[in-house]
Short mmCIF file of C-alpha atoms in Angstrom, two decimals:
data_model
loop_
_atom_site.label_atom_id
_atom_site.label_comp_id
_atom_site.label_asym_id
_atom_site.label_seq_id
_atom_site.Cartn_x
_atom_site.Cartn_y
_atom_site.Cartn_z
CA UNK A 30 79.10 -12.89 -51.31
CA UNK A 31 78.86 -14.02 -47.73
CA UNK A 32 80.39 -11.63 -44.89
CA UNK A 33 83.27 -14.60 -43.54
CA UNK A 34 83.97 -14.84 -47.38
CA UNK A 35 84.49 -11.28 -48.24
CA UNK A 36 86.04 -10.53 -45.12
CA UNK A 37 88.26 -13.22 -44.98
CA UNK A 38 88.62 -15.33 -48.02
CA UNK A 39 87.50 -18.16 -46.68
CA UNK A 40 84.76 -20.71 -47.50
CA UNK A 41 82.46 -21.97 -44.76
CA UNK A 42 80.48 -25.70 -45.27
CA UNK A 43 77.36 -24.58 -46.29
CA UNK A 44 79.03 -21.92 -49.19
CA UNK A 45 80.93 -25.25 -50.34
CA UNK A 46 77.70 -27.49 -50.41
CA UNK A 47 75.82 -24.26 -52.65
CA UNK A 48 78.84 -24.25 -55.27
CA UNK A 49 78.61 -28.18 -55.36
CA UNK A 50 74.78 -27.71 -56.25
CA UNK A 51 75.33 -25.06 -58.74
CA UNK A 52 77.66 -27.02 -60.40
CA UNK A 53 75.48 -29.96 -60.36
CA UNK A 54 72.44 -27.08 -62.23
CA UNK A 55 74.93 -26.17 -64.76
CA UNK A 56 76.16 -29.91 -65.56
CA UNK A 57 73.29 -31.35 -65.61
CA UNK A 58 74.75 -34.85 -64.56
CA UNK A 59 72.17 -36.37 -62.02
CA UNK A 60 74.47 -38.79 -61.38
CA UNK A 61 77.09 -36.86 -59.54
CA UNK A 62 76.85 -36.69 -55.26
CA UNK A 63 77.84 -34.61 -53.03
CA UNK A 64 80.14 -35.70 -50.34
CA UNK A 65 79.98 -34.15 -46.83
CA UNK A 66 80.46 -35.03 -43.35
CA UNK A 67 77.22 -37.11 -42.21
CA UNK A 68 76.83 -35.53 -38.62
CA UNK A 69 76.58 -32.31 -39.22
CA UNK A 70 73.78 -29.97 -40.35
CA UNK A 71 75.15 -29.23 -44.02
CA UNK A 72 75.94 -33.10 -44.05
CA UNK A 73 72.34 -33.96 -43.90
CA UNK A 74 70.80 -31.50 -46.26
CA UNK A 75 73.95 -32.98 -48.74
CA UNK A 76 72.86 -35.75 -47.73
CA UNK A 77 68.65 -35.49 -48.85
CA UNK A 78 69.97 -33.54 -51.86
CA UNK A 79 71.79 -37.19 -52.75
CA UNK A 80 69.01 -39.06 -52.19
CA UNK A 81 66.55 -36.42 -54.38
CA UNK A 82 69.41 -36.86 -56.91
CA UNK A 83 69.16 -40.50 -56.77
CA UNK A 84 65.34 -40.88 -57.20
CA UNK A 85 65.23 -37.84 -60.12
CA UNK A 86 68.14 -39.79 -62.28
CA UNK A 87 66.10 -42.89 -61.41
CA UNK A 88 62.74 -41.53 -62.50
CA UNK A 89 64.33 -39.97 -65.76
CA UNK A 90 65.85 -43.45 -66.30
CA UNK A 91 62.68 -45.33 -66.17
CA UNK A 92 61.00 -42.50 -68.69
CA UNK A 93 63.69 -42.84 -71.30
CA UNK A 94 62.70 -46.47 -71.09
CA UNK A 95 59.25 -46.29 -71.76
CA UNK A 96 59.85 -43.90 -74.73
CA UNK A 97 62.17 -46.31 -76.22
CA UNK A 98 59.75 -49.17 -75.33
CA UNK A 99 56.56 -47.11 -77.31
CA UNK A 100 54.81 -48.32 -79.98
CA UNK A 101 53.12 -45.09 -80.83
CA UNK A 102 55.09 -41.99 -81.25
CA UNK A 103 54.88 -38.99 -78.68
CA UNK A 104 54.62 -35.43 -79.84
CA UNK A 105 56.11 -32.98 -77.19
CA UNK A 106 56.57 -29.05 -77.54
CA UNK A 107 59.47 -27.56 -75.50
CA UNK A 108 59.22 -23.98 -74.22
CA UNK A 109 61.14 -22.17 -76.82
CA UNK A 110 58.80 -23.84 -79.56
CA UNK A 111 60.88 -27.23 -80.51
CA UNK A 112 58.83 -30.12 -81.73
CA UNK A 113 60.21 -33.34 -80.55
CA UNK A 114 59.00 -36.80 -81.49
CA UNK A 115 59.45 -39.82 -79.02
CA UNK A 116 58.97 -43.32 -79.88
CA UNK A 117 59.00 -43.80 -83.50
CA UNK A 118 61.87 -45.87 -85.47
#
């Protein structure tokens, strides 16, 4: 916990942007942005963390597109041992 918060209960820009991110991480909804005030410092790094955002949901879009476009099947092992199969009706 950050000095001005635990001193004074209050919530600076930058401690508001972080709990809007870790929200975002628990979610998992790409789709959400963050508002914040363009011409400042915390506005701009909202700001490139929109436009990351943006380009990740868009990139995950076009993959769950091609999977559903396949004509073979894709085999894929998660990290905790899962076998998933892509692509076949």
């Amino acid at each position: 916990m950050g000095l001005n918060l635990a001193e004074h209960g209050t919530q600076n820009e930058l401690h508001q942007l972080l709990e809007h991110i870790r929200q975002h991480e628990k979610q998992g909804d790409m789709r959400q942005r963050i508002d914040a005030d363009p011409f400042t410092e915390v506005g701009e790094i909202a700001a490139s963390y929109n436009r990351v955002s943006a380009e990740l949901e868009r990139a995950v879009g076009h993959t769950r597109v091609m999977l559903r476009n396949l004509r073979d099947g894709v085999i894929t092992w998660q990290a905790d041992g899962t076998l998933s199969l892509y692509g076949q009706n």
